[in-house]
XYZ file of C-alpha atoms in Angstrom:
784
model
C -41.131 40.459 -60.634
C -39.090 38.500 -62.085
C -35.953 39.779 -60.219
C -37.681 39.270 -56.577
C -37.797 35.859 -58.425
C -33.882 35.798 -58.374
C -33.443 37.762 -54.548
C -35.499 34.394 -54.050
C -33.624 31.783 -55.854
C -30.357 33.615 -54.872
C -31.360 33.559 -50.992
C -32.479 30.073 -51.104
C -29.597 28.767 -52.825
C -27.629 31.155 -50.490
C -29.358 29.386 -47.002
C -29.120 25.704 -48.713
C -24.807 26.173 -48.794
C -24.973 27.599 -45.562
C -26.894 24.910 -44.187
C -24.191 23.082 -46.159
C -21.237 25.110 -44.510
C -22.634 24.819 -40.863
C -22.966 20.511 -41.556
C -19.695 20.014 -42.520
C -18.652 22.352 -39.548
C -20.456 20.239 -37.599
C -19.583 17.298 -38.946
C -15.839 18.243 -38.361
C -15.999 20.080 -35.288
C -17.666 16.081 -34.043
C -14.627 14.796 -35.694
C -12.742 16.626 -34.194
C -14.144 15.864 -30.837
C -14.121 12.071 -31.531
C -10.498 12.125 -32.774
C -9.862 14.714 -29.294
C -12.021 11.795 -27.034
C -9.984 8.772 -28.132
C -6.841 10.919 -27.810
C -7.892 11.963 -24.613
C -8.767 8.936 -23.620
C -5.098 6.809 -25.383
C -3.183 9.733 -23.393
C -5.005 8.946 -20.162
C -6.846 11.984 -19.748
C -10.003 9.952 -19.298
C -8.070 7.504 -16.360
C -4.866 5.773 -16.493
C -4.502 3.345 -19.642
C -2.047 0.641 -19.942
C 1.309 1.039 -22.163
C 3.137 -0.798 -24.670
C 4.666 -3.314 -21.883
C 1.121 -3.536 -20.251
C -0.106 -4.765 -23.194
C 2.758 -7.331 -24.022
C 2.550 -8.720 -20.651
C -0.903 -8.046 -18.785
C -1.207 -8.325 -15.390
C -2.850 -11.774 -14.594
C -1.750 -13.873 -11.989
C -0.620 -17.656 -13.380
C -1.066 -20.404 -10.857
C 1.940 -22.538 -10.196
C 1.548 -25.802 -12.154
C 3.458 -28.686 -11.222
C 4.452 -30.976 -14.357
C 5.215 -34.935 -14.186
C 7.695 -36.414 -15.998
C 5.420 -37.950 -18.152
C 3.736 -34.647 -18.738
C 0.812 -34.201 -17.182
C -0.203 -31.534 -15.014
C -0.496 -33.834 -10.909
C -1.783 -29.929 -10.053
C -1.286 -26.158 -9.379
C -0.206 -23.805 -6.391
C -2.690 -20.524 -6.393
C -4.723 -18.523 -3.621
C -7.194 -16.960 -6.230
C -6.998 -17.576 -9.563
C -6.055 -20.978 -10.601
C -4.688 -20.084 -14.526
C -2.219 -21.475 -15.989
C -2.128 -20.254 -20.025
C -2.361 -22.048 -23.273
C -1.269 -21.070 -26.769
C -4.110 -20.486 -29.428
C -2.654 -24.155 -31.266
C -3.726 -25.577 -28.341
C -7.339 -24.972 -28.177
C -10.154 -27.037 -29.783
C -11.572 -25.803 -33.001
C -14.420 -26.189 -31.731
C -13.659 -23.481 -28.917
C -12.783 -21.309 -31.651
C -15.725 -21.933 -33.694
C -18.386 -21.366 -31.134
C -17.005 -18.024 -29.518
C -16.907 -16.335 -32.628
C -20.075 -17.378 -33.462
C -21.776 -16.253 -30.109
C -19.361 -13.446 -29.436
C -18.266 -11.753 -32.425
C -19.112 -13.437 -36.244
C -16.774 -10.595 -38.155
C -13.674 -10.871 -35.296
C -11.947 -11.763 -38.536
C -12.791 -8.607 -40.506
C -12.703 -5.667 -38.102
C -9.749 -3.861 -36.475
C -11.265 -4.120 -32.624
C -14.262 -2.308 -33.390
C -17.622 -3.938 -35.503
C -18.943 -0.459 -36.586
C -21.785 -2.810 -38.507
C -22.613 -3.418 -34.453
C -21.509 -0.235 -33.126
C -24.465 1.308 -35.449
C -27.138 -0.967 -35.029
C -26.561 -1.125 -31.189
C -27.127 2.287 -31.460
C -30.012 2.150 -33.505
C -31.824 0.116 -31.603
C -30.461 1.361 -28.217
C -29.155 -2.500 -27.378
C -32.172 -4.549 -27.994
C -31.066 -6.839 -30.821
C -27.362 -7.400 -29.522
C -24.661 -5.377 -28.456
C -21.874 -4.114 -30.086
C -18.851 -5.475 -27.967
C -16.338 -7.151 -29.534
C -14.055 -9.393 -28.750
C -11.498 -7.724 -28.483
C -13.005 -4.923 -26.791
C -14.779 -7.904 -23.938
C -11.104 -9.010 -23.666
C -9.631 -5.160 -22.904
C -12.692 -4.503 -20.814
C -10.881 -8.275 -18.438
C -7.742 -7.418 -18.358
C -7.802 -3.354 -18.085
C -11.361 -1.903 -17.734
C -12.864 -3.737 -15.545
C -16.206 -4.247 -14.262
C -18.897 -2.429 -15.663
C -20.399 0.631 -13.273
C -23.580 1.594 -13.161
C -22.612 5.022 -13.339
C -24.041 6.098 -17.278
C -20.966 9.415 -17.322
C -18.272 6.732 -16.260
C -19.945 3.586 -17.987
C -19.514 5.665 -21.522
C -16.088 5.896 -20.577
C -15.686 3.011 -19.723
C -16.770 1.802 -23.496
C -13.824 4.376 -25.047
C -10.907 3.108 -22.685
C -12.371 -0.137 -24.434
C -12.393 0.853 -27.899
C -8.940 2.500 -27.513
C -7.273 -0.399 -26.023
C -9.245 -3.226 -28.488
C -7.381 -1.335 -31.717
C -4.177 -1.900 -29.828
C -4.590 -5.347 -28.965
C -5.392 -5.663 -32.481
C -2.315 -4.025 -33.394
C -0.146 -5.733 -31.079
C -1.392 -9.685 -31.503
C -2.690 -11.900 -34.004
C -6.105 -12.943 -33.900
C -5.067 -15.924 -32.828
C -3.439 -14.699 -29.895
C -6.335 -12.480 -28.994
C -8.478 -15.861 -28.925
C -6.648 -17.463 -26.424
C -5.818 -14.487 -24.415
C -9.970 -14.390 -24.032
C -9.920 -17.963 -23.090
C -6.579 -17.271 -20.919
C -8.232 -14.749 -19.000
C -11.743 -15.712 -18.164
C -12.969 -17.140 -14.981
C -15.520 -20.235 -15.289
C -16.010 -20.886 -11.775
C -15.647 -23.702 -9.358
C -11.763 -22.814 -9.525
C -11.588 -22.653 -13.060
C -9.809 -19.344 -14.016
C -9.169 -19.429 -17.451
C -9.683 -22.141 -20.470
C -7.402 -25.424 -19.257
C -8.307 -25.058 -15.565
C -12.003 -25.353 -17.063
C -12.121 -27.973 -19.755
C -9.793 -30.539 -16.453
C -12.691 -29.006 -13.865
C -15.991 -29.641 -15.775
C -14.996 -32.308 -18.307
C -11.501 -33.378 -17.208
C -9.776 -32.963 -20.189
C -7.570 -30.737 -22.166
C -8.902 -27.614 -23.709
C -7.721 -29.386 -27.500
C -10.052 -32.522 -26.320
C -13.049 -30.866 -26.050
C -15.490 -31.937 -28.565
C -18.639 -29.479 -30.051
C -21.386 -29.597 -27.248
C -18.416 -29.147 -24.118
C -17.184 -26.299 -26.087
C -20.075 -24.820 -26.173
C -21.119 -25.557 -22.671
C -17.990 -23.303 -21.837
C -18.431 -20.633 -24.509
C -22.445 -19.876 -22.494
C -20.998 -19.512 -19.617
C -19.045 -16.121 -21.238
C -22.584 -14.873 -20.944
C -22.825 -15.252 -16.746
C -20.408 -18.321 -15.261
C -22.151 -17.849 -12.358
C -25.808 -17.993 -13.559
C -24.248 -20.147 -16.499
C -22.990 -22.624 -14.068
C -23.437 -26.334 -13.801
C -21.429 -26.827 -11.358
C -23.682 -26.631 -8.088
C -26.736 -26.852 -10.725
C -29.358 -24.118 -9.494
C -29.737 -23.695 -13.416
C -30.087 -26.842 -15.276
C -32.697 -25.673 -17.760
C -30.603 -22.718 -18.405
C -27.336 -23.487 -18.283
C -28.568 -26.510 -21.095
C -30.466 -23.846 -23.164
C -27.755 -21.692 -22.952
C -25.670 -23.852 -24.329
C -28.417 -24.818 -26.513
C -28.164 -21.284 -27.918
C -24.138 -21.591 -28.765
C -24.762 -24.184 -30.790
C -28.108 -22.801 -32.663
C -25.404 -19.817 -33.242
C -22.550 -22.258 -34.238
C -25.225 -23.706 -36.925
C -26.512 -20.021 -38.110
C -23.018 -19.174 -39.129
C -21.727 -22.349 -40.810
C -19.604 -24.167 -38.467
C -21.946 -27.226 -37.702
C -24.802 -28.579 -39.926
C -28.367 -28.747 -38.849
C -29.289 -32.300 -38.238
C -25.738 -31.888 -35.851
C -27.250 -28.834 -33.977
C -30.143 -31.288 -33.587
C -28.967 -34.076 -32.107
C -26.260 -32.745 -29.933
C -29.670 -29.963 -28.313
C -30.882 -33.464 -26.964
C -28.310 -34.411 -25.250
C -26.897 -34.110 -21.672
C -24.380 -32.099 -20.067
C -22.059 -35.006 -19.566
C -19.994 -33.519 -17.284
C -16.731 -34.711 -15.810
C -16.788 -32.844 -12.401
C -12.924 -32.715 -11.448
C -11.892 -30.650 -8.421
C -8.955 -28.808 -8.384
C -7.631 -27.880 -4.654
C -4.723 -28.648 -2.844
C -6.266 -31.127 -1.401
C -7.566 -33.111 -4.173
C -6.312 -34.646 -7.038
C -3.119 -37.039 -7.920
C 0.049 -37.115 -5.411
C -1.558 -34.452 -2.232
C 1.443 -35.713 -0.187
C 3.539 -35.118 -2.870
C 2.985 -31.697 -3.526
C 3.047 -30.408 0.064
C 6.521 -31.867 0.042
C 7.044 -30.359 -2.591
C 5.398 -26.536 -1.530
C 8.531 -26.979 1.022
C 11.455 -27.379 -1.362
C 9.938 -24.655 -3.150
C 10.151 -21.627 -0.496
C 13.673 -23.088 0.504
C 14.491 -22.702 -3.335
C 12.916 -19.373 -3.877
C 14.678 -18.627 -0.718
C 17.718 -19.202 -1.808
C 16.752 -18.326 -5.648
C 15.340 -14.544 -5.998
C 14.529 -12.758 -9.594
C 17.481 -11.352 -11.477
C 15.728 -7.367 -9.887
C 15.915 -8.981 -6.040
C 12.672 -9.724 -5.427
C 11.445 -13.657 -4.282
C 9.819 -15.538 -6.649
C 6.200 -16.006 -6.143
C 5.149 -19.755 -5.765
C 1.357 -18.416 -6.064
C 1.224 -15.745 -9.394
C 4.024 -15.974 -11.080
C 3.277 -19.095 -13.221
C 6.169 -21.512 -12.311
C 6.063 -25.042 -13.900
C 8.268 -27.199 -11.997
C 8.804 -30.952 -13.647
C 8.570 -33.234 -11.471
C 9.900 -36.883 -11.718
C 6.747 -39.163 -10.217
C 5.202 -40.513 -13.113
C 1.787 -39.960 -13.316
C 0.871 -43.778 -14.393
C 2.549 -45.570 -11.298
C 1.363 -42.719 -8.574
C -2.362 -44.210 -9.738
C -1.491 -47.652 -9.364
C 0.025 -46.743 -6.197
C -2.324 -44.465 -4.776
C -5.239 -47.622 -6.331
C -2.703 -50.570 -4.173
C -3.698 -48.564 -1.592
C -6.481 -48.167 -1.388
C -7.566 -51.333 -2.823
C -6.028 -52.454 1.072
C -6.529 -50.108 3.527
C -9.939 -50.585 3.874
C -9.840 -53.833 4.125
C -7.308 -54.305 6.703
C -9.011 -51.352 8.266
C -12.255 -53.759 8.758
C -10.476 -56.653 10.203
C -8.702 -54.378 13.221
C -12.377 -52.485 13.210
C -13.485 -56.015 13.931
C -10.597 -57.182 16.712
C -11.632 -53.946 18.411
C -15.167 -53.865 19.028
C -15.673 -52.775 22.565
C -16.265 -55.662 24.375
C -12.869 -57.342 22.282
C -11.381 -54.498 23.272
C -12.514 -52.294 26.198
C -9.825 -49.193 25.399
C -10.138 -49.708 21.409
C -8.572 -48.345 19.288
C -5.236 -48.987 22.466
C -4.240 -51.707 23.646
C -1.930 -52.427 26.859
C -2.744 -48.946 28.022
C -3.815 -47.845 30.940
C -7.248 -45.667 31.211
C -4.975 -43.021 32.459
C -2.026 -43.656 30.055
C -4.313 -43.155 27.543
C -5.849 -39.522 29.583
C -2.745 -38.872 29.257
C -1.728 -40.107 25.586
C -5.677 -37.580 25.064
C -4.619 -34.258 26.954
C -0.708 -34.721 25.072
C -3.324 -35.150 21.509
C -5.081 -31.951 22.405
C -2.459 -29.164 22.426
C -0.702 -30.516 19.683
C -4.064 -29.990 17.595
C -4.641 -27.486 15.498
C -7.922 -26.390 17.004
C -6.170 -26.170 20.238
C -2.964 -23.662 18.591
C -5.784 -21.724 16.629
C -7.479 -21.099 20.230
C -5.114 -20.423 21.947
C -2.535 -18.515 19.649
C -4.900 -16.856 17.030
C -8.447 -16.182 19.793
C -6.631 -15.879 22.484
C -8.282 -17.959 24.691
C -6.878 -19.220 28.045
C -6.051 -23.184 28.721
C -9.122 -23.975 30.361
C -11.999 -22.493 27.618
C -9.791 -24.427 24.743
C -10.061 -27.532 26.934
C -13.551 -27.212 27.263
C -14.128 -26.909 24.134
C -12.956 -30.159 22.822
C -15.806 -31.691 25.665
C -18.704 -29.531 23.654
C -20.765 -31.752 20.664
C -19.966 -29.749 17.395
C -21.198 -30.955 14.364
C -17.825 -31.570 11.196
C -17.472 -34.085 8.637
C -15.232 -37.500 8.900
C -13.721 -39.770 7.104
C -14.434 -43.263 7.002
C -14.252 -46.626 4.132
C -17.541 -46.828 2.520
C -17.737 -49.593 0.426
C -14.099 -49.992 0.236
C -13.868 -46.802 -0.741
C -12.131 -43.107 0.922
C -15.733 -41.169 2.169
C -16.741 -38.546 4.437
C -19.836 -38.973 6.887
C -21.416 -35.889 8.827
C -22.173 -36.167 12.219
C -21.789 -34.525 15.529
C -19.198 -35.009 18.311
C -17.183 -33.171 20.780
C -13.319 -32.953 18.966
C -12.441 -35.227 21.917
C -14.112 -38.024 20.738
C -13.030 -37.408 17.040
C -9.388 -37.119 18.173
C -9.869 -40.452 19.209
C -11.310 -41.541 16.396
C -9.500 -40.997 13.355
C -6.170 -42.343 15.967
C -8.389 -45.811 15.359
C -7.216 -45.241 11.578
C -4.239 -47.503 10.091
C -1.825 -44.819 8.624
C 0.017 -45.915 5.123
C 4.000 -44.486 3.648
C 4.916 -45.467 0.541
C 7.625 -43.972 -2.234
C 9.110 -45.252 -5.174
C 12.161 -44.551 -7.558
C 14.915 -45.895 -9.965
C 17.759 -46.429 -8.039
C 19.723 -45.860 -11.500
C 18.509 -42.739 -11.428
C 17.712 -41.361 -8.097
C 13.859 -40.238 -9.995
C 10.746 -40.829 -7.891
C 8.364 -42.216 -9.332
C 4.872 -42.589 -6.760
C 4.765 -41.062 -3.504
C 2.391 -41.881 -1.143
C 2.151 -39.976 2.141
C -0.913 -41.499 3.395
C -4.640 -42.380 2.471
C -6.978 -38.992 2.326
C -4.759 -35.411 2.394
C -8.511 -33.928 3.597
C -8.263 -35.766 6.602
C -4.756 -36.985 7.641
C -2.110 -34.537 5.864
C 1.043 -35.722 8.656
C 2.708 -37.012 5.444
C 4.397 -40.772 6.202
C 6.810 -41.055 3.134
C 9.355 -37.969 4.735
C 7.488 -36.192 7.580
C 6.919 -39.103 9.373
C 9.710 -42.191 11.328
C 8.439 -45.004 12.634
C 10.417 -47.965 14.083
C 12.171 -50.006 11.073
C 11.952 -53.431 13.075
C 13.465 -56.031 10.650
C 13.894 -54.445 7.356
C 17.375 -53.163 9.066
C 19.214 -56.501 8.983
C 19.994 -55.789 5.357
C 22.182 -52.837 6.515
C 24.061 -55.291 9.138
C 23.754 -58.323 6.426
C 25.585 -55.835 3.861
C 28.409 -54.564 6.234
C 29.155 -58.005 7.586
C 29.762 -59.294 3.916
C 31.836 -55.929 3.369
C 34.054 -56.383 6.422
C 34.554 -60.148 6.767
C 33.405 -61.802 2.489
C 30.650 -63.636 3.569
C 28.831 -65.606 1.414
C 25.085 -66.970 1.551
C 25.580 -70.628 1.776
C 28.120 -69.098 5.404
C 26.531 -70.729 8.365
C 26.236 -69.270 11.939
C 24.621 -71.430 14.597
C 20.930 -71.419 15.048
C 21.466 -70.829 18.949
C 20.304 -68.427 22.082
C 22.935 -65.861 20.940
C 24.447 -62.817 23.815
C 26.418 -60.246 23.607
C 27.474 -59.392 26.836
C 27.370 -56.112 28.941
C 29.541 -53.083 28.965
C 30.374 -54.149 24.830
C 29.918 -52.363 21.997
C 28.634 -49.875 23.999
C 26.487 -52.112 25.481
C 25.091 -50.821 29.539
C 23.568 -54.475 30.133
C 23.502 -57.902 28.317
C 21.523 -58.362 25.362
C 20.226 -61.878 24.328
C 17.595 -61.250 21.541
C 14.894 -64.306 21.255
C 13.828 -65.480 17.561
C 10.321 -64.812 17.566
C 8.823 -68.892 16.986
C 11.584 -69.807 19.658
C 12.968 -72.536 17.704
C 16.638 -73.377 18.208
C 18.809 -75.930 17.089
C 21.431 -77.011 14.223
C 22.583 -73.763 11.989
C 21.484 -71.809 9.063
C 22.851 -70.001 5.996
C 22.930 -66.447 6.549
C 20.596 -66.602 3.261
C 18.022 -68.329 5.407
C 18.683 -66.746 7.925
C 18.013 -63.563 6.389
C 14.731 -65.290 5.180
C 13.205 -66.220 7.807
C 14.985 -63.335 10.068
C 15.877 -65.063 12.503
C 16.983 -62.363 15.176
C 20.189 -64.385 16.928
C 22.445 -64.739 13.660
C 21.828 -60.854 13.086
C 22.768 -60.371 16.847
C 25.738 -63.041 15.960
C 26.861 -60.695 12.397
C 26.691 -57.408 14.499
C 28.323 -58.845 17.345
C 30.958 -58.885 14.757
C 30.999 -55.994 12.535
C 30.565 -53.290 15.761
C 27.106 -50.889 15.348
C 29.776 -48.769 14.951
C 30.201 -50.342 11.374
C 26.778 -50.329 10.818
C 26.275 -47.223 11.042
C 28.654 -45.958 8.769
C 27.777 -47.727 6.277
C 23.711 -46.331 7.261
C 24.845 -42.365 6.527
C 26.557 -43.551 3.486
C 23.390 -44.548 2.243
C 22.208 -41.291 2.940
C 20.535 -42.062 6.600
C 20.329 -38.959 8.447
C 18.058 -40.210 11.804
C 19.482 -40.854 14.737
C 20.711 -44.512 15.206
C 22.547 -44.926 18.691
C 26.027 -47.082 18.891
C 24.462 -49.633 20.140
C 24.036 -53.849 18.648
C 19.735 -53.648 19.425
C 19.778 -51.484 15.713
C 20.202 -55.014 14.389
C 16.789 -55.558 14.946
C 15.622 -52.115 13.983
C 15.271 -49.879 16.987
C 15.614 -46.982 14.646
C 12.951 -44.446 13.781
C 13.143 -44.103 10.039
C 11.298 -43.010 7.476
C 10.184 -44.171 4.007
C 12.734 -41.978 2.420
C 15.309 -43.114 4.424
C 14.905 -46.668 3.707
C 14.146 -46.405 0.040
C 17.741 -44.435 -0.401
C 19.397 -46.887 1.136
C 18.251 -49.925 -0.169
C 18.167 -48.422 -4.224
C 21.929 -48.375 -3.205
C 21.728 -51.881 -3.101
C 19.942 -52.542 -6.324
C 22.802 -49.860 -8.437
C 25.582 -51.667 -8.241
C 26.637 -49.765 -4.542
C 26.428 -45.928 -5.387
C 24.199 -43.947 -3.561
C 22.028 -42.006 -5.357
C 20.225 -38.954 -3.883
C 16.069 -39.368 -4.979
C 15.275 -37.257 -7.238
C 11.892 -35.500 -7.273
C 12.558 -32.067 -9.291
C 14.688 -32.052 -12.634
C 13.673 -28.347 -13.856
C 12.301 -25.407 -12.572
C 10.290 -22.455 -15.528
C 9.370 -18.999 -15.305
C 6.196 -18.604 -17.062
C 7.946 -17.311 -20.610
C 10.423 -21.715 -20.081
C 13.084 -19.680 -19.025
C 15.003 -22.325 -17.466
C 15.540 -21.447 -13.058
C 16.779 -24.879 -11.977
C 17.763 -27.591 -13.492
C 19.215 -30.509 -10.685
C 22.257 -32.221 -10.096
C 22.484 -35.317 -9.429
C 24.641 -36.143 -6.009
C 26.377 -39.954 -6.094
C 28.344 -41.663 -3.758
C 30.168 -44.608 -3.930
C 29.552 -46.562 -0.627
C 29.581 -50.957 -1.763
C 31.655 -52.566 -4.023
C 29.857 -53.521 -6.503
C 30.247 -57.368 -5.233
C 28.867 -56.511 -1.818
C 25.845 -55.435 -3.506
C 24.955 -57.840 -4.820
C 25.831 -60.068 -2.645
C 23.333 -58.457 -0.543
C 20.705 -58.417 -3.030
C 21.080 -62.376 -3.653
C 21.003 -62.613 0.168
C 17.107 -60.705 -0.028
C 16.199 -62.525 -3.130
C 16.202 -65.194 -0.594
C 13.153 -63.219 1.488
C 10.263 -63.222 -1.372
C 11.983 -67.004 -2.700
C 11.514 -69.065 0.532
C 10.825 -66.172 3.658
C 8.549 -63.829 5.275
C 7.765 -62.624 1.529
C 6.967 -65.406 -0.270
C 3.024 -65.052 -0.231
C 4.656 -63.176 -3.676
C 4.661 -66.319 -5.492
C 2.095 -68.098 -4.281
C -2.011 -67.576 -6.005
C -3.394 -66.982 -2.693
C -6.534 -68.276 -0.992
C -9.039 -65.568 -2.339
C -11.272 -65.532 0.275
C -13.701 -63.406 2.375
C -16.004 -63.341 4.791
C -19.921 -62.307 4.776
C -19.046 -59.397 6.499
C -16.571 -57.509 3.664
C -13.478 -58.193 5.751
C -10.852 -60.120 3.432
C -8.122 -62.435 4.452
C -5.567 -59.986 4.320
C -3.119 -62.946 2.498
C -5.548 -63.752 0.099
C -4.018 -61.178 -2.707
C -2.850 -63.868 -5.696
C 0.372 -62.075 -6.700
C 2.348 -65.281 -8.301
C 4.804 -63.040 -9.315
C 7.932 -65.064 -10.809
C 10.810 -62.972 -12.148
C 13.560 -62.522 -9.319
C 12.500 -59.768 -6.115
C 14.890 -58.987 -3.571
C 12.997 -57.182 -0.621
C 12.366 -57.603 3.171
C 9.604 -57.827 6.143
C 9.627 -55.680 8.858
C 7.576 -56.018 11.991
C 8.103 -54.215 15.936
C 7.613 -55.244 18.759
C 3.551 -55.792 19.215
C 3.294 -55.061 15.950
C 3.249 -51.379 15.538
C 4.820 -51.229 12.920
C 4.460 -53.244 9.390
C 7.416 -52.661 6.473
C 8.300 -54.091 3.016
C 10.594 -53.010 1.126
C 11.012 -54.222 -2.816
C 13.309 -54.313 -5.311
C 13.947 -55.658 -8.708
C 16.633 -54.185 -10.917
C 15.111 -50.714 -11.921
C 12.115 -50.147 -9.628
C 13.183 -49.713 -5.362
C 9.593 -49.213 -3.316
C 9.597 -49.349 0.552
C 6.091 -48.838 1.995
C 5.031 -48.714 5.786
C 1.411 -49.154 7.928
C 0.862 -49.056 10.918
C -1.079 -46.878 13.768
C -0.489 -43.042 14.554
C -0.079 -43.817 18.137
C 2.295 -47.169 18.678
C -0.308 -48.288 21.076
C -2.724 -48.451 17.502
C -1.755 -52.364 17.093
C -3.449 -55.824 16.355
C -3.529 -58.045 18.902
C -1.395 -60.584 16.853
C 0.862 -61.889 14.388
C -1.486 -63.247 12.198
C -2.534 -59.522 10.365
C 0.443 -56.979 12.665
C 2.697 -58.372 10.442
C 5.266 -56.518 7.984
C 4.079 -59.680 4.746
C -0.316 -58.183 6.130
C -0.067 -55.795 6.224
C 2.192 -53.498 3.870
C 3.293 -56.136 1.145
C 0.190 -56.598 -0.044
C -0.055 -53.283 -1.085
C 3.414 -53.671 -2.713
C 2.095 -56.531 -4.674
C -0.715 -55.187 -6.065
C 1.586 -51.848 -6.590
C 3.981 -54.387 -8.626
C 1.383 -56.099 -10.587
C -0.100 -52.356 -12.032
C 2.906 -51.308 -12.961
C 3.452 -54.830 -14.800
C 0.473 -54.067 -16.174
C 1.189 -51.221 -17.892
C 3.871 -52.334 -20.341
C 4.980 -49.372 -21.247
C 6.421 -48.692 -17.857
C 9.437 -51.413 -18.786
C 9.802 -52.003 -15.198
C 12.345 -55.141 -15.345
C 11.463 -58.482 -14.905
C 15.273 -59.590 -15.438
C 17.598 -60.757 -13.023
C 20.069 -58.310 -11.212
C 22.910 -57.993 -13.526
C 25.657 -60.357 -11.974
C 29.127 -58.435 -11.627
C 32.609 -59.250 -13.217
C 34.728 -61.491 -11.667
C 31.916 -62.689 -8.422
C 34.350 -63.931 -6.004
C 31.537 -64.604 -3.323
C 29.679 -67.734 -3.702
C 25.988 -66.358 -3.743
C 24.190 -70.125 -5.411
C 23.662 -71.811 -2.428
C 22.493 -75.725 -3.877
C 26.541 -75.832 -6.193
C 28.448 -75.153 -2.263
C 30.499 -78.487 -2.315
C 30.778 -78.646 1.955
C 29.037 -76.313 4.684
C 31.130 -73.392 5.750
C 30.426 -72.752 9.713
C 31.085 -69.930 10.644
C 33.110 -69.641 13.687
C 31.071 -69.054 16.651
C 30.467 -70.841 20.025
C 28.238 -67.920 21.983
C 25.724 -69.784 23.722
C 23.109 -67.967 26.411
C 19.882 -67.208 27.327
C 17.157 -64.344 25.572
C 15.604 -62.261 26.838
C 11.996 -60.798 25.573
C 13.280 -59.146 22.467
C 10.832 -59.824 19.838
C 11.263 -58.397 16.842
C 10.328 -59.993 13.512
């Protein structure tokens, strides 16, 4: 009996030992299997895995960033990914707290895999929360991709996530993993990465986000499409999700209950600021810059011989544009142009002008103009070359009404209106809008501070700063005067006869006799050169170009950076050439810079995504005039704002409004008292209005006119440069002066040492009348 009992005990012990042995065998096999699976995943047997280089430099598309001189992002170039990475220290602490509280409370305790979370997920089949750590989610975002519906592929993906997460934890610090996680996520609406998202949804940099803003963005990690406030298909859900994040922050001690309860009652308070190529600040400048970069990329390959990708390589372009001055310039355009446009529409109603918006054209000429414009349009190009449509079908399509969105000024601001219109009618509608171009530049450095190529880049993409060229009128006269001062050593106080004048045929390349007349048709006596330029007297300018010759003036223009065609005939004295705002500002800046031409600069530095400098500009300068000649020319132009066509900059003005919102465009109260040199310009029939204005450290040019020369005001009252362009300059400069941080000069232009030419005409003891006895009858050329 005892023996049998002992046998049973021995057998039981043996069975237990066997079970123990099998347990350890199975456990060891399990451990080995897990190790083998993880090793297989690490070796790439379960699919491609990132190597050390890929882990260190994950493949993400980065937008190229355009940065202003004062450190503000003006815009970006990108195709699909509007991503600009930020470092951990550039994140708001609220973002970090909200992320850890919501997505991975034990983030600082694990090494990529949260064992407790994983066991919980297995035990409750994921019903009490998932097990993915921030590191695992980052691994999925960077290398694994979206989960599949196949259970076996899902398991494989999960294993790869674990392996990569561990590698990421070894490769990076916890802070770097947090930063990468925020940088890689797509928040929707071109909000790729936290920097774009915070700027788009709240118009802030990530480091400036408050608690509730951070909570909303972190809440979007659950599903950025479903919990997206723009468009708000799920407004209650977005707010509730944000409140869940706030609850988690309170649960883990990042905020107290009182703060949580207070913030959960608030609205989202978005400041939606879309980032696109056609919206935002300095859109026309960004359009120009894209062309600049295209040329730069073509001539500056990477070290491996391949080309940089402007839209994916994360370049940083540092520009000379000042974001504050750019905004003041755009605001000035948007303050003046709707009022000027309202007056233009008032004067071109069908009863006042049956051919509106055109003047001085027959119906046949208008048809010809519209046919030409039709064939130059993007619609024609697309249908003919992309869709291969025959010309007849294309032309017919212009006369079929279609739904479209058109531009309009509404309540003094740019707006859009949905309508149904024939494309041919929409072309005529757009031609009725006056356009503008404006550029502002520091004459000493050549740095361009503001660039406004038009009113609205979405609807008017043709850049009127550098791309467009228009007849310049009397703004060309200072070049004639400067040539005369340089060649003949003339003084602003010297006088010429204010009488009719002609240049005979076959002189200075003139094919026939040329007899310009003054706009006011008043003649008699003499005028000082300063008075003549101030009042834009055509006959005296003609006398000066007769003395120095057209080619001498053209030679000076070339040295001043003007490359456009200028025919060698006397009529250029009154501004017949077509030049750009860019060329004119560069030329005028030479006078303010003591005779040294400095080529306008827009880009100072280009860096790659790692901060390596790829390009740094070198200033291009050229000694053109003596400091004395330049100073005398500046003093001549000061007369324009002291007593001439620009004098309204000095006056308070009539702040008069009409009942239908059309303001008298001469009524802005500027009241400038500091020295200002400048020149207005008005071309024949009021087709173009110009104002060039200078203070010692800032030169700004403004042009206003229609797309077609036949689109213009009937009278000089509104059609002159002093009414069309000068107000934009005045409004811009008032804003610049109000911002004292810009340090825009109110001082006198610096007088050169040993000045030998008399510039203060009040000190002249006697008149100096320049010998000139010509006295002929003028023709009908009427430039002002």
